[in-house]
PDB file of C-alpha atoms in Angstrom:
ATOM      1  CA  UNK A   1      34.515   3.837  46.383  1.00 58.00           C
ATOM      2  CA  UNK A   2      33.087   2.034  43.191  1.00 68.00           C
ATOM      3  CA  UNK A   3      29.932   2.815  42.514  1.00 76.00           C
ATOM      4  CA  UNK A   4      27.511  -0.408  42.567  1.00 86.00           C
ATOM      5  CA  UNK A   5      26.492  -2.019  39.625  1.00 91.00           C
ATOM      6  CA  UNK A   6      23.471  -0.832  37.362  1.00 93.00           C
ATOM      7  CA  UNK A   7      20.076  -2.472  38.214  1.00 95.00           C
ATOM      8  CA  UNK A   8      18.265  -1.398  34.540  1.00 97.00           C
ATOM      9  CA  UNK A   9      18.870  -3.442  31.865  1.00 97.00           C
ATOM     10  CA  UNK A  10      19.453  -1.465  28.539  1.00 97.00           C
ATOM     11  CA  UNK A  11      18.683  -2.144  24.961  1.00 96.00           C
ATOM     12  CA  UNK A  12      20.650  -1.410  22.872  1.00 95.00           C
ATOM     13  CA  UNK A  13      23.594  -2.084  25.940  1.00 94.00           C
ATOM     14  CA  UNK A  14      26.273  -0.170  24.526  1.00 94.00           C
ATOM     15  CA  UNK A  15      25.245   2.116  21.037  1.00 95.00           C
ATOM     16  CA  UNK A  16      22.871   4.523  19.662  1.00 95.00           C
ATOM     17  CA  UNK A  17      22.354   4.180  16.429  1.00 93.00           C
ATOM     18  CA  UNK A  18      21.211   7.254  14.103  1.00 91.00           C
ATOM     19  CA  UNK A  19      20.741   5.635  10.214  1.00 87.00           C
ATOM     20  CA  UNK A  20      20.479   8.643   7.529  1.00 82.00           C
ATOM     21  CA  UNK A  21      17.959   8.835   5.161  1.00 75.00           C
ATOM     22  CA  UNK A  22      18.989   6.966   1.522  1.00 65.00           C
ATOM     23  CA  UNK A  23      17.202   8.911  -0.627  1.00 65.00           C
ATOM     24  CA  UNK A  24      19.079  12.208   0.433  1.00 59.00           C
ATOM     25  CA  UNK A  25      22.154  10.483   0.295  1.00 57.00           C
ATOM     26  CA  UNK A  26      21.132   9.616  -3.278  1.00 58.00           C
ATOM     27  CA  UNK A  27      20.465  13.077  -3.862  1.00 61.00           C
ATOM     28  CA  UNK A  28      23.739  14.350  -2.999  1.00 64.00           C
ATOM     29  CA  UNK A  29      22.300  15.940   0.386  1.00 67.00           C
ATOM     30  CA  UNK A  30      23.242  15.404   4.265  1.00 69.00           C
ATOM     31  CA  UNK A  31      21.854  11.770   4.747  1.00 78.00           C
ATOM     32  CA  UNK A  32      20.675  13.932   8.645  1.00 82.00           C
ATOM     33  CA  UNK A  33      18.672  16.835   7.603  1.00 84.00           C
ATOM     34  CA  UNK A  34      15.506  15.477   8.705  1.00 86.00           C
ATOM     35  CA  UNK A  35      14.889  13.823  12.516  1.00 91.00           C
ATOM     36  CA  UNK A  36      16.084  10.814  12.615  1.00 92.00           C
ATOM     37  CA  UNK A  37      14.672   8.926  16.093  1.00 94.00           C
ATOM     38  CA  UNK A  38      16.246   5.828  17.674  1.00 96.00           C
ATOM     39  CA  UNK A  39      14.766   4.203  20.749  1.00 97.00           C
ATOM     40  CA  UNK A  40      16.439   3.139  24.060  1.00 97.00           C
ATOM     41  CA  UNK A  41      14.205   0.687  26.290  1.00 97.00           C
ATOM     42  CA  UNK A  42      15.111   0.546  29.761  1.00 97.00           C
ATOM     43  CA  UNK A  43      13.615  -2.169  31.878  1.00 97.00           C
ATOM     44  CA  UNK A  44      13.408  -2.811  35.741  1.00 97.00           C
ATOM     45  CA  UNK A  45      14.124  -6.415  36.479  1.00 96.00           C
ATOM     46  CA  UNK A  46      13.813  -5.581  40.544  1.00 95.00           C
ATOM     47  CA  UNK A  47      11.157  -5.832  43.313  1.00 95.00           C
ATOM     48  CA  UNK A  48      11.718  -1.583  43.574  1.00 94.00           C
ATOM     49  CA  UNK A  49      11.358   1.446  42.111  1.00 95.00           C
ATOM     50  CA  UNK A  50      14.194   2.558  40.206  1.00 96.00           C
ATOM     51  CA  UNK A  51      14.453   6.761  39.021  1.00 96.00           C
ATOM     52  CA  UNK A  52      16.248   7.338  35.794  1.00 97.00           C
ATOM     53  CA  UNK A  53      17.997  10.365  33.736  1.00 96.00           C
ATOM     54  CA  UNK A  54      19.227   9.981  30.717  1.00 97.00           C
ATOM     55  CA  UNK A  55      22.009  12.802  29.718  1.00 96.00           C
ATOM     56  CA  UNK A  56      23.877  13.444  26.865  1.00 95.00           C
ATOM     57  CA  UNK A  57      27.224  15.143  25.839  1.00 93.00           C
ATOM     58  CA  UNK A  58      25.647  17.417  23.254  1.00 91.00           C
ATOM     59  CA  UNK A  59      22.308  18.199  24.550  1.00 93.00           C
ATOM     60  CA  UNK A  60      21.544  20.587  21.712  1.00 92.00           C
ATOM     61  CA  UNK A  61      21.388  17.984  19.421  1.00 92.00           C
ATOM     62  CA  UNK A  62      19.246  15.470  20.629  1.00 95.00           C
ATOM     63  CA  UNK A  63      15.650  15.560  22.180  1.00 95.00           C
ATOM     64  CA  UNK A  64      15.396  12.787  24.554  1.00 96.00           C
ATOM     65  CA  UNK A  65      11.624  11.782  26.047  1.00 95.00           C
ATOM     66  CA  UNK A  66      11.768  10.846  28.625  1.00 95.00           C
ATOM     67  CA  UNK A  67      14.662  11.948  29.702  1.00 95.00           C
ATOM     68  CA  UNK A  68      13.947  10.844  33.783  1.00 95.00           C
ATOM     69  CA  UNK A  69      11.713   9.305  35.602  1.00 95.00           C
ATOM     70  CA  UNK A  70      10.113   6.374  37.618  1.00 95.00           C
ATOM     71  CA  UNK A  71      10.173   2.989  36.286  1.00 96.00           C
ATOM     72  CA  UNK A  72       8.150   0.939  38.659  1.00 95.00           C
ATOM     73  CA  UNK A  73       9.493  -3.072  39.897  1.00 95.00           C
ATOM     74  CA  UNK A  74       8.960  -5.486  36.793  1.00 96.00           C
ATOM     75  CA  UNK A  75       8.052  -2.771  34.375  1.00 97.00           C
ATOM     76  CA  UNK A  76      10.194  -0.664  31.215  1.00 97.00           C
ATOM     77  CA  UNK A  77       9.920   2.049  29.495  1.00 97.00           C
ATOM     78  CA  UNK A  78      11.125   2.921  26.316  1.00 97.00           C
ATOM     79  CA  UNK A  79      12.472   6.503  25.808  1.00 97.00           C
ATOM     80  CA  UNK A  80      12.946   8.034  21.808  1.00 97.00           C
ATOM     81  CA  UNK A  81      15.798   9.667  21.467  1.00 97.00           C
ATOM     82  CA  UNK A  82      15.487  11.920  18.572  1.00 96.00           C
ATOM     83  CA  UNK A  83      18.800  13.192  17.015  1.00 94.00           C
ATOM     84  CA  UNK A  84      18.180  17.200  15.302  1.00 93.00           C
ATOM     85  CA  UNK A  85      18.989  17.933  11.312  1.00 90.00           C
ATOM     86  CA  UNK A  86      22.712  18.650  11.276  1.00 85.00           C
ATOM     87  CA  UNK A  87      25.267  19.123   8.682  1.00 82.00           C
ATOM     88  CA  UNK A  88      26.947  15.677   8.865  1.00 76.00           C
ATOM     89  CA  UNK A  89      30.433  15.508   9.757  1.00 72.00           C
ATOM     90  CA  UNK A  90      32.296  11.828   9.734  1.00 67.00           C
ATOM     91  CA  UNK A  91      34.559  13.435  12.552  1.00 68.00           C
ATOM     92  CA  UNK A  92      31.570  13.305  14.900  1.00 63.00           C
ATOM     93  CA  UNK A  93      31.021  10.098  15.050  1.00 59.00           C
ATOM     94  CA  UNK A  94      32.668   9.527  17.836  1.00 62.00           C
ATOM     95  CA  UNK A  95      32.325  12.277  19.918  1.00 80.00           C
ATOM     96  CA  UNK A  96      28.287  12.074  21.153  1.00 89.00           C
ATOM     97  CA  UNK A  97      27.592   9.880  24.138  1.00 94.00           C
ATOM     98  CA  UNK A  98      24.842   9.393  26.214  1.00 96.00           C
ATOM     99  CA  UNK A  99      24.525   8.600  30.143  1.00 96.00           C
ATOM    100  CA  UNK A 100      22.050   6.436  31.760  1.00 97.00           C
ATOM    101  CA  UNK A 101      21.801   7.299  35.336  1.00 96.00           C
ATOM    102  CA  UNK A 102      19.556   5.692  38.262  1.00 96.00           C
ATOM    103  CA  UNK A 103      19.448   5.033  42.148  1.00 94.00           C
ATOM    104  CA  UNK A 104      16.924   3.027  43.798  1.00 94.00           C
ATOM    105  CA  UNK A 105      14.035   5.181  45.201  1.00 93.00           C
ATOM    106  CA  UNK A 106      13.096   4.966  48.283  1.00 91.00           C
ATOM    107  CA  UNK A 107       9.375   3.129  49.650  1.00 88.00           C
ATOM    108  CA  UNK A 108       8.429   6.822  51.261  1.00 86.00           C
ATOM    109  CA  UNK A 109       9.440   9.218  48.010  1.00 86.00           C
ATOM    110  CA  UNK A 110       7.242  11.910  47.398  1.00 86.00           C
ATOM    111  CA  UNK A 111       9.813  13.718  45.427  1.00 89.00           C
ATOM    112  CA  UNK A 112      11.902  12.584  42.950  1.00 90.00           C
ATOM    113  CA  UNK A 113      14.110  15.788  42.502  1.00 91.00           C
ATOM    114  CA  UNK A 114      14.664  15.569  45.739  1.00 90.00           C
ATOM    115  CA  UNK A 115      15.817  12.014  45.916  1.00 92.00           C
ATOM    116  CA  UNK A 116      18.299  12.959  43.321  1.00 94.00           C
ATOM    117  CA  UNK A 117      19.392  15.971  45.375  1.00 92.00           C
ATOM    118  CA  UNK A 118      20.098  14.161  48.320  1.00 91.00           C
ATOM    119  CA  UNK A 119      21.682  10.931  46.888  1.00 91.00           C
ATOM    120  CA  UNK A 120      25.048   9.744  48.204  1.00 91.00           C
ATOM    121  CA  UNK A 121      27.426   9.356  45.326  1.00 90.00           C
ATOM    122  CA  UNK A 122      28.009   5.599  45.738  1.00 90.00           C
ATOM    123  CA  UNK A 123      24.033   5.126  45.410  1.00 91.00           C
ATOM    124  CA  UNK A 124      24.140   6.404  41.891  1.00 94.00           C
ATOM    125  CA  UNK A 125      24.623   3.600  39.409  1.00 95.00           C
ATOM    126  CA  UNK A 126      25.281   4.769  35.459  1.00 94.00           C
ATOM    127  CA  UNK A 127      25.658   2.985  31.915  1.00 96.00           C
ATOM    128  CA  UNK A 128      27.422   4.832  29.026  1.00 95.00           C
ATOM    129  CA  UNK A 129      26.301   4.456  25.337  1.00 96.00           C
ATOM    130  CA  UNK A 130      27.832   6.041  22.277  1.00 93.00           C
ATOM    131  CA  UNK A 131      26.495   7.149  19.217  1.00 91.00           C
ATOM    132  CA  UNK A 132      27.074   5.575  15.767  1.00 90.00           C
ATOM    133  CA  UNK A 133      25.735   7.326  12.246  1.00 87.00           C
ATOM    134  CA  UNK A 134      25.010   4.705  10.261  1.00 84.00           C
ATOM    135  CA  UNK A 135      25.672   5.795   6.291  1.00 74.00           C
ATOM    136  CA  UNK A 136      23.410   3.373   3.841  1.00 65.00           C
ATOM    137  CA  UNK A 137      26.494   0.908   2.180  1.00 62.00           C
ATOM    138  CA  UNK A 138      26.577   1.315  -1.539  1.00 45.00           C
ATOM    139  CA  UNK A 139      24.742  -2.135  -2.305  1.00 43.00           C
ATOM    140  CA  UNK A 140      21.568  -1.114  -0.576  1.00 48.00           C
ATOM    141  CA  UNK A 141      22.236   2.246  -2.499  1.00 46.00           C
ATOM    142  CA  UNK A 142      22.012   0.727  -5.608  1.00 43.00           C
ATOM    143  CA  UNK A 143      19.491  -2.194  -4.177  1.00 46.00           C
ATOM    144  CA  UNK A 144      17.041   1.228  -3.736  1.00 48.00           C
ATOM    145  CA  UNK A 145      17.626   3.315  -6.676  1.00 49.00           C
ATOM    146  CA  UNK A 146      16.565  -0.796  -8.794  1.00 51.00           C
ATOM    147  CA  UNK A 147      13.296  -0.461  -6.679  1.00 53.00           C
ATOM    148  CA  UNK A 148      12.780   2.746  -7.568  1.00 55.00           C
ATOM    149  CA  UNK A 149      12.913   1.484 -11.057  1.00 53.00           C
ATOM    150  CA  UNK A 150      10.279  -1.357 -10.925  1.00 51.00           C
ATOM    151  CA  UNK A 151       8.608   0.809  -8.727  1.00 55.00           C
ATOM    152  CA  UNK A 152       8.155   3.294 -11.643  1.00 56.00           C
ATOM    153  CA  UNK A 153       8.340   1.080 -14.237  1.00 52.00           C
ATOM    154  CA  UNK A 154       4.825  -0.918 -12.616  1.00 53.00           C
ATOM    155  CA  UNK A 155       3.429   2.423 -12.072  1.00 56.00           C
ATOM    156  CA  UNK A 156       3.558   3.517 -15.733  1.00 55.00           C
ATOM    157  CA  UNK A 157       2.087   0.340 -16.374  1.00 51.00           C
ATOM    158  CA  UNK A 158      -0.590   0.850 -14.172  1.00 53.00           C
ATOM    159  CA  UNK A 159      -1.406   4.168 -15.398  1.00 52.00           C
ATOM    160  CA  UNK A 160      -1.658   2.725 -18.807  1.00 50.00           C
ATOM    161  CA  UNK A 161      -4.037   0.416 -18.366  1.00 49.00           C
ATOM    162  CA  UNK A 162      -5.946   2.604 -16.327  1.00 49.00           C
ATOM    163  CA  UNK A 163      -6.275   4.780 -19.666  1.00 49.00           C
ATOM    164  CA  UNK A 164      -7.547   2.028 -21.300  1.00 45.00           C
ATOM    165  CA  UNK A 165     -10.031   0.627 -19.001  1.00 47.00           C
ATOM    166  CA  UNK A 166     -11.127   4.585 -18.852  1.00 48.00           C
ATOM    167  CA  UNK A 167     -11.880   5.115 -22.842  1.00 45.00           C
ATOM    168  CA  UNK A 168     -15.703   4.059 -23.223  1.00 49.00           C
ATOM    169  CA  UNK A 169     -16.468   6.362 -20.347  1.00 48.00           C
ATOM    170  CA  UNK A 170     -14.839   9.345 -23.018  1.00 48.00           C
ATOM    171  CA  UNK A 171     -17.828   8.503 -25.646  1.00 51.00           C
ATOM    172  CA  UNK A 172     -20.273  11.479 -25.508  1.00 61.00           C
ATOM    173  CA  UNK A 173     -23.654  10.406 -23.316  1.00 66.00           C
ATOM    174  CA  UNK A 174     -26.136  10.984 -26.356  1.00 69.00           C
ATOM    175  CA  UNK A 175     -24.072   8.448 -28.623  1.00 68.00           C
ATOM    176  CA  UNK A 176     -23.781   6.010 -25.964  1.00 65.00           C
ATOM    177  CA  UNK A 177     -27.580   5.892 -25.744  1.00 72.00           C
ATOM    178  CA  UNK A 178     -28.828   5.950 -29.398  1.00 74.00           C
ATOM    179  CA  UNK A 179     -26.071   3.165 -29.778  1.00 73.00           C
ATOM    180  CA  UNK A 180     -27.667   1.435 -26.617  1.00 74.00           C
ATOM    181  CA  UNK A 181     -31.718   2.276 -28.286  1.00 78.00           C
ATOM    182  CA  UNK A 182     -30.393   0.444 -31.446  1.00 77.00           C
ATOM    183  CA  UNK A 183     -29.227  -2.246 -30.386  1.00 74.00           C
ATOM    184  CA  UNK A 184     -32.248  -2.742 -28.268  1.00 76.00           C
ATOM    185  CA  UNK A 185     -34.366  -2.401 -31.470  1.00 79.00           C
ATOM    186  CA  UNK A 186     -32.689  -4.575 -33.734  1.00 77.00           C
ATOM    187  CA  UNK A 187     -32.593  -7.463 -30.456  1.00 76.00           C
ATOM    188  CA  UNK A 188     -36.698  -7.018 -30.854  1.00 80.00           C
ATOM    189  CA  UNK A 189     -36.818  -7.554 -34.222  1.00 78.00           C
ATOM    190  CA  UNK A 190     -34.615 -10.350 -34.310  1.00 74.00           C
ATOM    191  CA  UNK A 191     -37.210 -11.865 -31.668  1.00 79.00           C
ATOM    192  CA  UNK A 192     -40.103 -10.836 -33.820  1.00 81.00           C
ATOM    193  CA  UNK A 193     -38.293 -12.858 -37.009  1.00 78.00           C
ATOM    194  CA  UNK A 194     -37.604 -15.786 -34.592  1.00 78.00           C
ATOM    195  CA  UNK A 195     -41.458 -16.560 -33.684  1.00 80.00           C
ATOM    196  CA  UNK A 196     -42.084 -15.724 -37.128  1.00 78.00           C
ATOM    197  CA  UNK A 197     -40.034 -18.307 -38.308  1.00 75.00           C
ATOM    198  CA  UNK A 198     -41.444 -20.920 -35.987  1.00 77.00           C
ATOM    199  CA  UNK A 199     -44.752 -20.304 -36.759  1.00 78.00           C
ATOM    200  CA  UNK A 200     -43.987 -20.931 -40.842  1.00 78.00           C
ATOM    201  CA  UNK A 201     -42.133 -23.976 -39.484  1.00 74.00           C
ATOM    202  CA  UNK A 202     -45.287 -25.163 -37.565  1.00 74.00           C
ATOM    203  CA  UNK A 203     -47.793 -24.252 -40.708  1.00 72.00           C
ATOM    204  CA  UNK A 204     -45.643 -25.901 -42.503  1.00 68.00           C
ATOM    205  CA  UNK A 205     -45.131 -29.367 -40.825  1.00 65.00           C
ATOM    206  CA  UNK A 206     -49.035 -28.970 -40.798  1.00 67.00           C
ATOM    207  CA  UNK A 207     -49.471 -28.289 -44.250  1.00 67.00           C
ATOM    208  CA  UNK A 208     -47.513 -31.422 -44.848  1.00 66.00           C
ATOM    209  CA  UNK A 209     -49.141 -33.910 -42.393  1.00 62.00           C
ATOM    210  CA  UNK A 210     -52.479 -32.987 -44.302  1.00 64.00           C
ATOM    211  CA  UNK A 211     -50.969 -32.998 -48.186  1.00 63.00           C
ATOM    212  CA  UNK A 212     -51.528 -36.197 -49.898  1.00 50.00           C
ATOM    213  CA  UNK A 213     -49.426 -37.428 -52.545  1.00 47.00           C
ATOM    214  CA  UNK A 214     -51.525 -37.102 -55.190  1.00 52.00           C
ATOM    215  CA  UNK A 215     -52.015 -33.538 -54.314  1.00 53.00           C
ATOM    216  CA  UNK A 216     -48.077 -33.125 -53.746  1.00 49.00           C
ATOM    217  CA  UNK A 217     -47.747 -31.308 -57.591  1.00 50.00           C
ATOM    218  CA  UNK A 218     -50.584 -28.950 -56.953  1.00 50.00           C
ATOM    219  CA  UNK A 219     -48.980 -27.687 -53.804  1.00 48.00           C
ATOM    220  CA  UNK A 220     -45.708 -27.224 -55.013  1.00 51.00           C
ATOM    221  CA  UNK A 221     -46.293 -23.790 -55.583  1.00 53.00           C
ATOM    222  CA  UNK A 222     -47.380 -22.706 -52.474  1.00 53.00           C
ATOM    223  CA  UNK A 223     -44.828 -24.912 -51.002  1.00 49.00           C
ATOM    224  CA  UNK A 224     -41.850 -23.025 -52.909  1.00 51.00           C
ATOM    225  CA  UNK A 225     -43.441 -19.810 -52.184  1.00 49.00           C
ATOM    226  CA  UNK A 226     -43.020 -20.787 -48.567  1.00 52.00           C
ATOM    227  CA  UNK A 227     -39.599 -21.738 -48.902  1.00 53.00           C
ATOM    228  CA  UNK A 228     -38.949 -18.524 -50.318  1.00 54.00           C
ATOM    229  CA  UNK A 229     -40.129 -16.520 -47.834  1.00 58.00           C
ATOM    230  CA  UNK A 230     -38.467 -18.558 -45.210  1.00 54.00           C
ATOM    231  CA  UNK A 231     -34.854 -18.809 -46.743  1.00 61.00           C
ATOM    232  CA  UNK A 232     -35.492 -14.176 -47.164  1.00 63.00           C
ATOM    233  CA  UNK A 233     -36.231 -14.566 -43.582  1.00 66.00           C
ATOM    234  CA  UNK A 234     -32.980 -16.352 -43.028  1.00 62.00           C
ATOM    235  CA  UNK A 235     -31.126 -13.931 -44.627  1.00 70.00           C
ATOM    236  CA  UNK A 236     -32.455 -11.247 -42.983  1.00 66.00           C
ATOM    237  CA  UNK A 237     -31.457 -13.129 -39.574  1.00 68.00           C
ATOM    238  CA  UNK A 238     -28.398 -13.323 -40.515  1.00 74.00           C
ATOM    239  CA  UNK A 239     -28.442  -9.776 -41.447  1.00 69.00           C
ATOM    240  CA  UNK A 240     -29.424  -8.432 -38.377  1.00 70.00           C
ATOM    241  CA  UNK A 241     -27.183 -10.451 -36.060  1.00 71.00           C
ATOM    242  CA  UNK A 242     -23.694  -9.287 -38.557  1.00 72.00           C
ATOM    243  CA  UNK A 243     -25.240  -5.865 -37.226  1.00 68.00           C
ATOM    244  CA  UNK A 244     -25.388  -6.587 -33.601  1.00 66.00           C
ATOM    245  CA  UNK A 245     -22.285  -7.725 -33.329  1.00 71.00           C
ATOM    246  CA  UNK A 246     -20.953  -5.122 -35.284  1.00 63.00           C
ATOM    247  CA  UNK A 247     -22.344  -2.603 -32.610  1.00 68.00           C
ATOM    248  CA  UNK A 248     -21.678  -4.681 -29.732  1.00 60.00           C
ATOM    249  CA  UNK A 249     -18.277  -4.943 -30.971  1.00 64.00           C
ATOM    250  CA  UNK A 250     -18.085  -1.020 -31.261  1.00 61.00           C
ATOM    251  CA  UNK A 251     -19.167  -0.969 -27.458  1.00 60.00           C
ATOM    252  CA  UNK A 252     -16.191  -3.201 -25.961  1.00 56.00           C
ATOM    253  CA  UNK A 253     -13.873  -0.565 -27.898  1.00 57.00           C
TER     254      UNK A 253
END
């Protein structure tokens, strides 16, 4: 008798596929000596509970979880099916398979082993999947080893201008602060000079308001005196702010 029809609905439906690891396979090692884990999702479409097992040909090589089980009406489950390092062998390919069995439980179970124990042959309903290693092709090969290269390339980059940004902080503490306390000096004296040289601006304009004309050439003196002093004020303004910006310049280095 044919056995009925299976009731889960499987994805994948007809392969498991295992895909090595690229950057072993770059490395000249077995693209499967790490775990590689694939997933299987089996879902219920009925109004009943269904039990599952899922078996395999070569049991020593994969861990399956869970590997049975209820799957209540209108639910799924998704089981991982994890495939063991090996020593890859293209031969193999073909030979790994995997079974998904299941019956319909029935409304008064209380135990599933049992249920499986006493099931009638034509109640058991199975899918068959086979196993496919995938090997990385050789454009995504070398697609990989060219990310590697920006990857390192922006990294090296990175690390540069991290030096950069990080060279003020390798000034010793003491220098950075008697550089800080002279700059802050010279910024007061450049504001002492500055009210200085508006109030000889304001005597001045005063000075001149009240001069007549007649009294223009016996003022002269005092005047050009006054000019003097302003235009050595100047200078020393100017002075002062070449050296500011000479230290403040010395700081952004």
């Amino acid at each position: 008798m044919a056995r009925p029809e299976q009731v889960l609905l499987l994805e994948p439906q007809h392969e498991l596929r295992f895909r090595g690891d690229i950057s072993l396979w770059q490395n000249k090692f077995s693209p499967f000596t790490d775990v590689v884990t694939t997933t299987l999702k089996l879902a219920n479409p009925t109004d009943r509970s269904v039990c599952f097992k899922v078996k395999t040909t070569a049991p020593r090589r994969y861990c399956v979880r869970p590997n049975s089980g209820v799957i209540d009406a209108g639910t799924s489950i998704n089981v991982s099916v994890m495939l063991q390092p090996f020593d890859y062998d293209p031969n193999e390919k073909s030979k790994h398979k995997f079974m998904v069995q299941s019956l319909l439980a029935p409304p008064d179970m209380t135990d599933t082993e049992g249920v499986w124990k006493d099931a009638k042959p034509e109640d058991l309903m199975d899918s068959k999947l086979r196993c496919v290693f995938e090997m990385p092709a050789e454009n995504e090969k070398t697609h990989e080893m060219e990310s590697n290269k920006i990857s390192s390339s922006l990294s090296k980059s990175e690390s540069s201008t991290l030096s950069m940004k990080s060279m003020p902080s390798s000034l010793d503490d003491g220098e950075v602060k008697k550089i800080m306390e002279e700059c802050k000096r010279l910024q007061m004296e450049v504001q002492r000079l500055r009210e200085e040289n508006k109030q000889i601006r304001e005597d001045d304009g005063l000075r001149m308001r009240k001069s007549t004309v007649m009294s223009a050439p016996h003022s002269s003196p005092a005047v050009r005196v006054k000019e003097e002093g302003l235009s050595a004020r100047v200078i020393a303004l100017i002075v002062l702010f070449f050296v500011v910006g000479v230290i403040v310049g010395k700081l952004a280095l």
